Amino acid sequence: PGEKFVLKARAFPTLDDLPGLKFDLSLLLMKAHPVVEVARRTVPLLEPWGYMVTCQNGIVEDDVARAVGKKRVVSAIVGWGGTMHAPGVYEKTSPGSIHVGELDGGLSDRVQELGSVLESVAPVVIHKNIRGALWSKLAINSIITTLGALTGETLGTMLAVKRIREVALVLYSEVVGTAEASGVKLEKIVAHPKLLYLPPDPFPGERWLKDLLARIVARKYGRLRSSMLQSLERGRKSEIDFLNGYVVRKAREVDVAVPVNEALVRMIKQIEAGDREIRMQNMDELAAVIS
């Protein structure tokens, strides 16, 4: 924000067009669905010590590790928002850092080297507990990405409505509750992971406080627009199975109720199938789940 610049890149339309090069690392910057297949096709392009970096919304790391081997995978989280206005034209819509870490934890030399490389893009945070960071980002994405795809609106427009803030707080809390029931220790991404968490039995005034915090978040990050919305608008499949769908699957494993996440998955899949429109009125149906 506040700066414009142009970078000229040497680009190849497909992996097959690469002229016999070998790479130390590959950044997997694409939607979640094709990432496993792309990871398999990337392995032959890597040096024997080479690795790939997952940068997807949602949690894809275990699927990729099963396909290519855990030693080939490092996880990264993009903690800032961006919008593609046209091919090659991008806008960074919020501040934030890039978070990186080994799937099994620890501080390896390659992760520290990766951090140095990515510092040219944004501040980098190296995690010993990247899984906790992934779940924290998942909770954030459950509001920005999925609710944005359901309504077609930016974060600021959505959270300006009290009823939507109420739904967003329950949605976020379901993700946090599932993570904790799964034994995950949440890590800070943008703010403390419990900032918007509303416990099942809040103390007097806690709902008001969390609502106030949601309004503050809306003012600071109001321009954020859902990447899932952008996919649906282009007629592409969403990443719902790796976001709220992932939460639903994990919640069933630990016997945690996540009715808002379940409803969201169903509604987004209806949009994909052409059986539901993207509009603010969808929130009325979702709000009924918590009534």
mmCIF file with all atom_site columns, N, CA and C in Angstrom, residues 18-65:
data_model
loop_
_atom_site.group_PDB
_atom_site.id
_atom_site.type_symbol
_atom_site.label_atom_id
_atom_site.label_alt_id
_atom_site.label_comp_id
_atom_site.label_asym_id
_atom_site.label_entity_id
_atom_site.label_seq_id
_atom_site.pdbx_PDB_ins_code
_atom_site.Cartn_x
_atom_site.Cartn_y
_atom_site.Cartn_z
_atom_site.occupancy
_atom_site.B_iso_or_equiv
_atom_site.pdbx_formal_charge
_atom_site.auth_seq_id
_atom_site.auth_comp_id
_atom_site.auth_asym_id
_atom_site.auth_atom_id
_atom_site.pdbx_PDB_model_num
ATOM 1   N N  . LEU A 1 18 ? 10.373 -25.171 -19.107 1.00 0.00 ? 18 LEU A N  1
ATOM 2   C CA . LEU A 1 18 ? 11.629 -24.846 -18.429 1.00 0.00 ? 18 LEU A CA 1
ATOM 3   C C  . LEU A 1 18 ? 12.795 -25.534 -19.146 1.00 0.00 ? 18 LEU A C  1
ATOM 4   N N  . PRO A 1 19 ? 13.865 -24.795 -19.415 1.00 0.00 ? 19 PRO A N  1
ATOM 5   C CA . PRO A 1 19 ? 14.967 -25.332 -20.235 1.00 0.00 ? 19 PRO A CA 1
ATOM 6   C C  . PRO A 1 19 ? 15.947 -26.206 -19.460 1.00 0.00 ? 19 PRO A C  1
ATOM 7   N N  . GLY A 1 20 ? 15.488 -27.321 -18.913 1.00 0.00 ? 20 GLY A N  1
ATOM 8   C CA . GLY A 1 20 ? 16.377 -28.280 -18.261 1.00 0.00 ? 20 GLY A CA 1
ATOM 9   C C  . GLY A 1 20 ? 17.067 -27.768 -17.025 1.00 0.00 ? 20 GLY A C  1
ATOM 10  N N  . LEU A 1 21 ? 16.431 -26.841 -16.309 1.00 0.00 ? 21 LEU A N  1
ATOM 11  C CA . LEU A 1 21 ? 17.041 -26.278 -15.107 1.00 0.00 ? 21 LEU A CA 1
ATOM 12  C C  . LEU A 1 21 ? 16.722 -27.120 -13.886 1.00 0.00 ? 21 LEU A C  1
ATOM 13  N N  . LYS A 1 22 ? 17.592 -27.018 -12.876 1.00 0.00 ? 22 LYS A N  1
ATOM 14  C CA . LYS A 1 22 ? 17.346 -27.640 -11.581 1.00 0.00 ? 22 LYS A CA 1
ATOM 15  C C  . LYS A 1 22 ? 17.315 -26.542 -10.522 1.00 0.00 ? 22 LYS A C  1
ATOM 16  N N  . PHE A 1 23 ? 16.454 -26.719 -9.532  1.00 0.00 ? 23 PHE A N  1
ATOM 17  C CA . PHE A 1 23 ? 16.219 -25.648 -8.575  1.00 0.00 ? 23 PHE A CA 1
ATOM 18  C C  . PHE A 1 23 ? 16.464 -26.098 -7.140  1.00 0.00 ? 23 PHE A C  1
ATOM 19  N N  . ASP A 1 24 ? 16.922 -25.137 -6.307  1.00 0.00 ? 24 ASP A N  1
ATOM 20  C CA . ASP A 1 24 ? 17.083 -25.383 -4.878  1.00 0.00 ? 24 ASP A CA 1
ATOM 21  C C  . ASP A 1 24 ? 15.735 -25.394 -4.165  1.00 0.00 ? 24 ASP A C  1
ATOM 22  N N  . LEU A 1 25 ? 14.835 -24.533 -4.608  1.00 0.00 ? 25 LEU A N  1
ATOM 23  C CA . LEU A 1 25 ? 13.517 -24.498 -3.986  1.00 0.00 ? 25 LEU A CA 1
ATOM 24  C C  . LEU A 1 25 ? 12.480 -24.051 -5.007  1.00 0.00 ? 25 LEU A C  1
ATOM 25  N N  . SER A 1 26 ? 11.241 -24.431 -4.750  1.00 0.00 ? 26 SER A N  1
ATOM 26  C CA . SER A 1 26 ? 10.116 -24.050 -5.593  1.00 0.00 ? 26 SER A CA 1
ATOM 27  C C  . SER A 1 26 ? 8.999  -23.540 -4.695  1.00 0.00 ? 26 SER A C  1
ATOM 28  N N  . LEU A 1 27 ? 8.471  -22.371 -5.005  1.00 0.00 ? 27 LEU A N  1
ATOM 29  C CA . LEU A 1 27 ? 7.332  -21.823 -4.274  1.00 0.00 ? 27 LEU A CA 1
ATOM 30  C C  . LEU A 1 27 ? 6.056  -22.263 -4.983  1.00 0.00 ? 27 LEU A C  1
ATOM 31  N N  . LEU A 1 28 ? 5.221  -23.010 -4.302  1.00 0.00 ? 28 LEU A N  1
ATOM 32  C CA . LEU A 1 28 ? 3.975  -23.502 -4.889  1.00 0.00 ? 28 LEU A CA 1
ATOM 33  C C  . LEU A 1 28 ? 2.890  -22.448 -4.663  1.00 0.00 ? 28 LEU A C  1
ATOM 34  N N  . LEU A 1 29 ? 2.763  -21.563 -5.626  1.00 0.00 ? 29 LEU A N  1
ATOM 35  C CA . LEU A 1 29 ? 1.830  -20.439 -5.515  1.00 0.00 ? 29 LEU A CA 1
ATOM 36  C C  . LEU A 1 29 ? 0.652  -20.672 -6.447  1.00 0.00 ? 29 LEU A C  1
ATOM 37  N N  . MET A 1 30 ? -0.309 -21.451 -5.978  1.00 0.00 ? 30 MET A N  1
ATOM 38  C CA . MET A 1 30 ? -1.511 -21.716 -6.756  1.00 0.00 ? 30 MET A CA 1
ATOM 39  C C  . MET A 1 30 ? -2.614 -22.098 -5.782  1.00 0.00 ? 30 MET A C  1
ATOM 40  N N  . LYS A 1 31 ? -3.822 -22.298 -6.304  1.00 0.00 ? 31 LYS A N  1
ATOM 41  C CA . LYS A 1 31 ? -4.932 -22.715 -5.459  1.00 0.00 ? 31 LYS A CA 1
ATOM 42  C C  . LYS A 1 31 ? -4.656 -24.105 -4.881  1.00 0.00 ? 31 LYS A C  1
ATOM 43  N N  . ALA A 1 32 ? -5.465 -24.481 -3.905  1.00 0.00 ? 32 ALA A N  1
ATOM 44  C CA . ALA A 1 32 ? -5.191 -25.711 -3.160  1.00 0.00 ? 32 ALA A CA 1
ATOM 45  C C  . ALA A 1 32 ? -5.437 -26.977 -3.964  1.00 0.00 ? 32 ALA A C  1
ATOM 46  N N  . HIS A 1 33 ? -6.463 -26.997 -4.854  1.00 0.00 ? 33 HIS A N  1
ATOM 47  C CA . HIS A 1 33 ? -6.813 -28.265 -5.500  1.00 0.00 ? 33 HIS A CA 1
ATOM 48  C C  . HIS A 1 33 ? -5.690 -28.883 -6.319  1.00 0.00 ? 33 HIS A C  1
ATOM 49  N N  . PRO A 1 34 ? -4.995 -28.100 -7.158  1.00 0.00 ? 34 PRO A N  1
ATOM 50  C CA . PRO A 1 34 ? -3.980 -28.740 -7.999  1.00 0.00 ? 34 PRO A CA 1
ATOM 51  C C  . PRO A 1 34 ? -2.630 -28.923 -7.322  1.00 0.00 ? 34 PRO A C  1
ATOM 52  N N  . VAL A 1 35 ? -2.491 -28.527 -6.051  1.00 0.00 ? 35 VAL A N  1
ATOM 53  C CA . VAL A 1 35 ? -1.155 -28.435 -5.470  1.00 0.00 ? 35 VAL A CA 1
ATOM 54  C C  . VAL A 1 35 ? -0.473 -29.800 -5.363  1.00 0.00 ? 35 VAL A C  1
ATOM 55  N N  . VAL A 1 36 ? -1.209 -30.871 -5.081  1.00 0.00 ? 36 VAL A N  1
ATOM 56  C CA . VAL A 1 36 ? -0.578 -32.183 -4.950  1.00 0.00 ? 36 VAL A CA 1
ATOM 57  C C  . VAL A 1 36 ? -0.009 -32.642 -6.296  1.00 0.00 ? 36 VAL A C  1
ATOM 58  N N  . GLU A 1 37 ? -0.776 -32.484 -7.354  1.00 0.00 ? 37 GLU A N  1
ATOM 59  C CA . GLU A 1 37 ? -0.297 -32.881 -8.677  1.00 0.00 ? 37 GLU A CA 1
ATOM 60  C C  . GLU A 1 37 ? 0.881  -32.017 -9.109  1.00 0.00 ? 37 GLU A C  1
ATOM 61  N N  . VAL A 1 38 ? 0.806  -30.716 -8.839  1.00 0.00 ? 38 VAL A N  1
ATOM 62  C CA . VAL A 1 38 ? 1.917  -29.829 -9.184  1.00 0.00 ? 38 VAL A CA 1
ATOM 63  C C  . VAL A 1 38 ? 3.162  -30.205 -8.383  1.00 0.00 ? 38 VAL A C  1
ATOM 64  N N  . ALA A 1 39 ? 2.986  -30.572 -7.123  1.00 0.00 ? 39 ALA A N  1
ATOM 65  C CA . ALA A 1 39 ? 4.123  -30.987 -6.296  1.00 0.00 ? 39 ALA A CA 1
ATOM 66  C C  . ALA A 1 39 ? 4.803  -32.217 -6.894  1.00 0.00 ? 39 ALA A C  1
ATOM 67  N N  . ARG A 1 40 ? 4.011  -33.177 -7.344  1.00 0.00 ? 40 ARG A N  1
ATOM 68  C CA . ARG A 1 40 ? 4.592  -34.382 -7.966  1.00 0.00 ? 40 ARG A CA 1
ATOM 69  C C  . ARG A 1 40 ? 5.396  -34.011 -9.213  1.00 0.00 ? 40 ARG A C  1
ATOM 70  N N  . ARG A 1 41 ? 4.883  -33.073 -10.004 1.00 0.00 ? 41 ARG A N  1
ATOM 71  C CA . ARG A 1 41 ? 5.562  -32.677 -11.233 1.00 0.00 ? 41 ARG A CA 1
ATOM 72  C C  . ARG A 1 41 ? 6.787  -31.808 -10.948 1.00 0.00 ? 41 ARG A C  1
ATOM 73  N N  . THR A 1 42 ? 6.837  -31.246 -9.759  1.00 0.00 ? 42 THR A N  1
ATOM 74  C CA . THR A 1 42 ? 7.950  -30.367 -9.397  1.00 0.00 ? 42 THR A CA 1
ATOM 75  C C  . THR A 1 42 ? 9.180  -31.143 -8.941  1.00 0.00 ? 42 THR A C  1
ATOM 76  N N  . VAL A 1 43 ? 8.965  -32.287 -8.323  1.00 0.00 ? 43 VAL A N  1
ATOM 77  C CA . VAL A 1 43 ? 10.083 -33.059 -7.752  1.00 0.00 ? 43 VAL A CA 1
ATOM 78  C C  . VAL A 1 43 ? 11.225 -33.273 -8.747  1.00 0.00 ? 43 VAL A C  1
ATOM 79  N N  . PRO A 1 44 ? 10.969 -33.676 -10.006 1.00 0.00 ? 44 PRO A N  1
ATOM 80  C CA . PRO A 1 44 ? 12.090 -33.898 -10.941 1.00 0.00 ? 44 PRO A CA 1
ATOM 81  C C  . PRO A 1 44 ? 12.871 -32.625 -11.273 1.00 0.00 ? 44 PRO A C  1
ATOM 82  N N  . LEU A 1 45 ? 12.311 -31.461 -10.983 1.00 0.00 ? 45 LEU A N  1
ATOM 83  C CA . LEU A 1 45 ? 12.983 -30.198 -11.280 1.00 0.00 ? 45 LEU A CA 1
ATOM 84  C C  . LEU A 1 45 ? 13.885 -29.730 -10.139 1.00 0.00 ? 45 LEU A C  1
ATOM 85  N N  . LEU A 1 46 ? 13.859 -30.445 -9.025  1.00 0.00 ? 46 LEU A N  1
ATOM 86  C CA . LEU A 1 46 ? 14.616 -30.032 -7.852  1.00 0.00 ? 46 LEU A CA 1
ATOM 87  C C  . LEU A 1 46 ? 15.973 -30.729 -7.786  1.00 0.00 ? 46 LEU A C  1
ATOM 88  N N  . GLU A 1 47 ? 16.930 -30.012 -7.206  1.00 0.00 ? 47 GLU A N  1
ATOM 89  C CA . GLU A 1 47 ? 18.206 -30.631 -6.862  1.00 0.00 ? 47 GLU A CA 1
ATOM 90  C C  . GLU A 1 47 ? 17.953 -31.713 -5.806  1.00 0.00 ? 47 GLU A C  1
ATOM 91  N N  . PRO A 1 48 ? 18.909 -32.647 -5.624  1.00 0.00 ? 48 PRO A N  1
ATOM 92  C CA . PRO A 1 48 ? 18.711 -33.696 -4.619  1.00 0.00 ? 48 PRO A CA 1
ATOM 93  C C  . PRO A 1 48 ? 18.375 -33.145 -3.234  1.00 0.00 ? 48 PRO A C  1
ATOM 94  N N  . TRP A 1 49 ? 18.891 -31.963 -2.915  1.00 0.00 ? 49 TRP A N  1
ATOM 95  C CA . TRP A 1 49 ? 18.626 -31.333 -1.621  1.00 0.00 ? 49 TRP A CA 1
ATOM 96  C C  . TRP A 1 49 ? 17.454 -30.352 -1.702  1.00 0.00 ? 49 TRP A C  1
ATOM 97  N N  . GLY A 1 50 ? 16.882 -30.214 -2.890  1.00 0.00 ? 50 GLY A N  1
ATOM 98  C CA . GLY A 1 50 ? 15.852 -29.203 -3.097  1.00 0.00 ? 50 GLY A CA 1
ATOM 99  C C  . GLY A 1 50 ? 14.537 -29.512 -2.388  1.00 0.00 ? 50 GLY A C  1
ATOM 100 N N  . TYR A 1 51 ? 13.738 -28.484 -2.194  1.00 0.00 ? 51 TYR A N  1
ATOM 101 C CA . TYR A 1 51 ? 12.457 -28.634 -1.501  1.00 0.00 ? 51 TYR A CA 1
ATOM 102 C C  . TYR A 1 51 ? 11.443 -27.666 -2.091  1.00 0.00 ? 51 TYR A C  1
ATOM 103 N N  . MET A 1 52 ? 10.180 -27.877 -1.742  1.00 0.00 ? 52 MET A N  1
ATOM 104 C CA . MET A 1 52 ? 9.105  -27.008 -2.213  1.00 0.00 ? 52 MET A CA 1
ATOM 105 C C  . MET A 1 52 ? 8.399  -26.386 -1.015  1.00 0.00 ? 52 MET A C  1
ATOM 106 N N  . VAL A 1 53 ? 7.795  -25.222 -1.263  1.00 0.00 ? 53 VAL A N  1
ATOM 107 C CA . VAL A 1 53 ? 7.177  -24.441 -0.195  1.00 0.00 ? 53 VAL A CA 1
ATOM 108 C C  . VAL A 1 53 ? 5.688  -24.302 -0.484  1.00 0.00 ? 53 VAL A C  1
ATOM 109 N N  . THR A 1 54 ? 4.853  -24.842 0.393   1.00 0.00 ? 54 THR A N  1
ATOM 110 C CA . THR A 1 54 ? 3.409  -24.710 0.236   1.00 0.00 ? 54 THR A CA 1
ATOM 111 C C  . THR A 1 54 ? 2.972  -23.337 0.732   1.00 0.00 ? 54 THR A C  1
ATOM 112 N N  . CYS A 1 55 ? 2.206  -22.627 -0.092  1.00 0.00 ? 55 CYS A N  1
ATOM 113 C CA . CYS A 1 55 ? 1.778  -21.260 0.238   1.00 0.00 ? 55 CYS A CA 1
ATOM 114 C C  . CYS A 1 55 ? 0.257  -21.103 0.118   1.00 0.00 ? 55 CYS A C  1
ATOM 115 N N  . GLN A 1 56 ? -0.477 -22.207 0.253   1.00 0.00 ? 56 GLN A N  1
ATOM 116 C CA . GLN A 1 56 ? -1.912 -22.178 -0.025  1.00 0.00 ? 56 GLN A CA 1
ATOM 117 C C  . GLN A 1 56 ? -2.732 -21.655 1.153   1.00 0.00 ? 56 GLN A C  1
ATOM 118 N N  . ASN A 1 57 ? -3.945 -21.162 0.831   1.00 0.00 ? 57 ASN A N  1
ATOM 119 C CA . ASN A 1 57 ? -4.944 -20.974 1.868   1.00 0.00 ? 57 ASN A CA 1
ATOM 120 C C  . ASN A 1 57 ? -5.417 -22.354 2.319   1.00 0.00 ? 57 ASN A C  1
ATOM 121 N N  . GLY A 1 58 ? -5.764 -22.469 3.600   1.00 0.00 ? 58 GLY A N  1
ATOM 122 C CA . GLY A 1 58 ? -6.167 -23.765 4.101   1.00 0.00 ? 58 GLY A CA 1
ATOM 123 C C  . GLY A 1 58 ? -4.948 -24.615 4.439   1.00 0.00 ? 58 GLY A C  1
ATOM 124 N N  . ILE A 1 59 ? -5.180 -25.881 4.752   1.00 0.00 ? 59 ILE A N  1
ATOM 125 C CA . ILE A 1 59 ? -4.107 -26.774 5.165   1.00 0.00 ? 59 ILE A CA 1
ATOM 126 C C  . ILE A 1 59 ? -3.965 -27.904 4.150   1.00 0.00 ? 59 ILE A C  1
ATOM 127 N N  . VAL A 1 60 ? -2.875 -27.868 3.388   1.00 0.00 ? 60 VAL A N  1
ATOM 128 C CA . VAL A 1 60 ? -2.606 -28.863 2.335   1.00 0.00 ? 60 VAL A CA 1
ATOM 129 C C  . VAL A 1 60 ? -1.339 -29.664 2.621   1.00 0.00 ? 60 VAL A C  1
ATOM 130 N N  . GLU A 1 61 ? -0.622 -29.281 3.670   1.00 0.00 ? 61 GLU A N  1
ATOM 131 C CA . GLU A 1 61 ? 0.721  -29.806 3.892   1.00 0.00 ? 61 GLU A CA 1
ATOM 132 C C  . GLU A 1 61 ? 0.784  -31.326 3.992   1.00 0.00 ? 61 GLU A C  1
ATOM 133 N N  . ASP A 1 62 ? -0.150 -31.929 4.717   1.00 0.00 ? 62 ASP A N  1
ATOM 134 C CA . ASP A 1 62 ? -0.098 -33.384 4.892   1.00 0.00 ? 62 ASP A CA 1
ATOM 135 C C  . ASP A 1 62 ? -0.327 -34.111 3.570   1.00 0.00 ? 62 ASP A C  1
ATOM 136 N N  . ASP A 1 63 ? -1.247 -33.595 2.748   1.00 0.00 ? 63 ASP A N  1
ATOM 137 C CA . ASP A 1 63 ? -1.506 -34.209 1.437   1.00 0.00 ? 63 ASP A CA 1
ATOM 138 C C  . ASP A 1 63 ? -0.262 -34.129 0.556   1.00 0.00 ? 63 ASP A C  1
ATOM 139 N N  . VAL A 1 64 ? 0.396  -32.974 0.550   1.00 0.00 ? 64 VAL A N  1
ATOM 140 C CA . VAL A 1 64 ? 1.591  -32.803 -0.273  1.00 0.00 ? 64 VAL A CA 1
ATOM 141 C C  . VAL A 1 64 ? 2.721  -33.682 0.244   1.00 0.00 ? 64 VAL A C  1
ATOM 142 N N  . ALA A 1 65 ? 2.888  -33.732 1.563   1.00 0.00 ? 65 ALA A N  1
ATOM 143 C CA . ALA A 1 65 ? 3.962  -34.554 2.146   1.00 0.00 ? 65 ALA A CA 1
ATOM 144 C C  . ALA A 1 65 ? 3.764  -36.026 1.831   1.00 0.00 ? 65 ALA A C  1
#
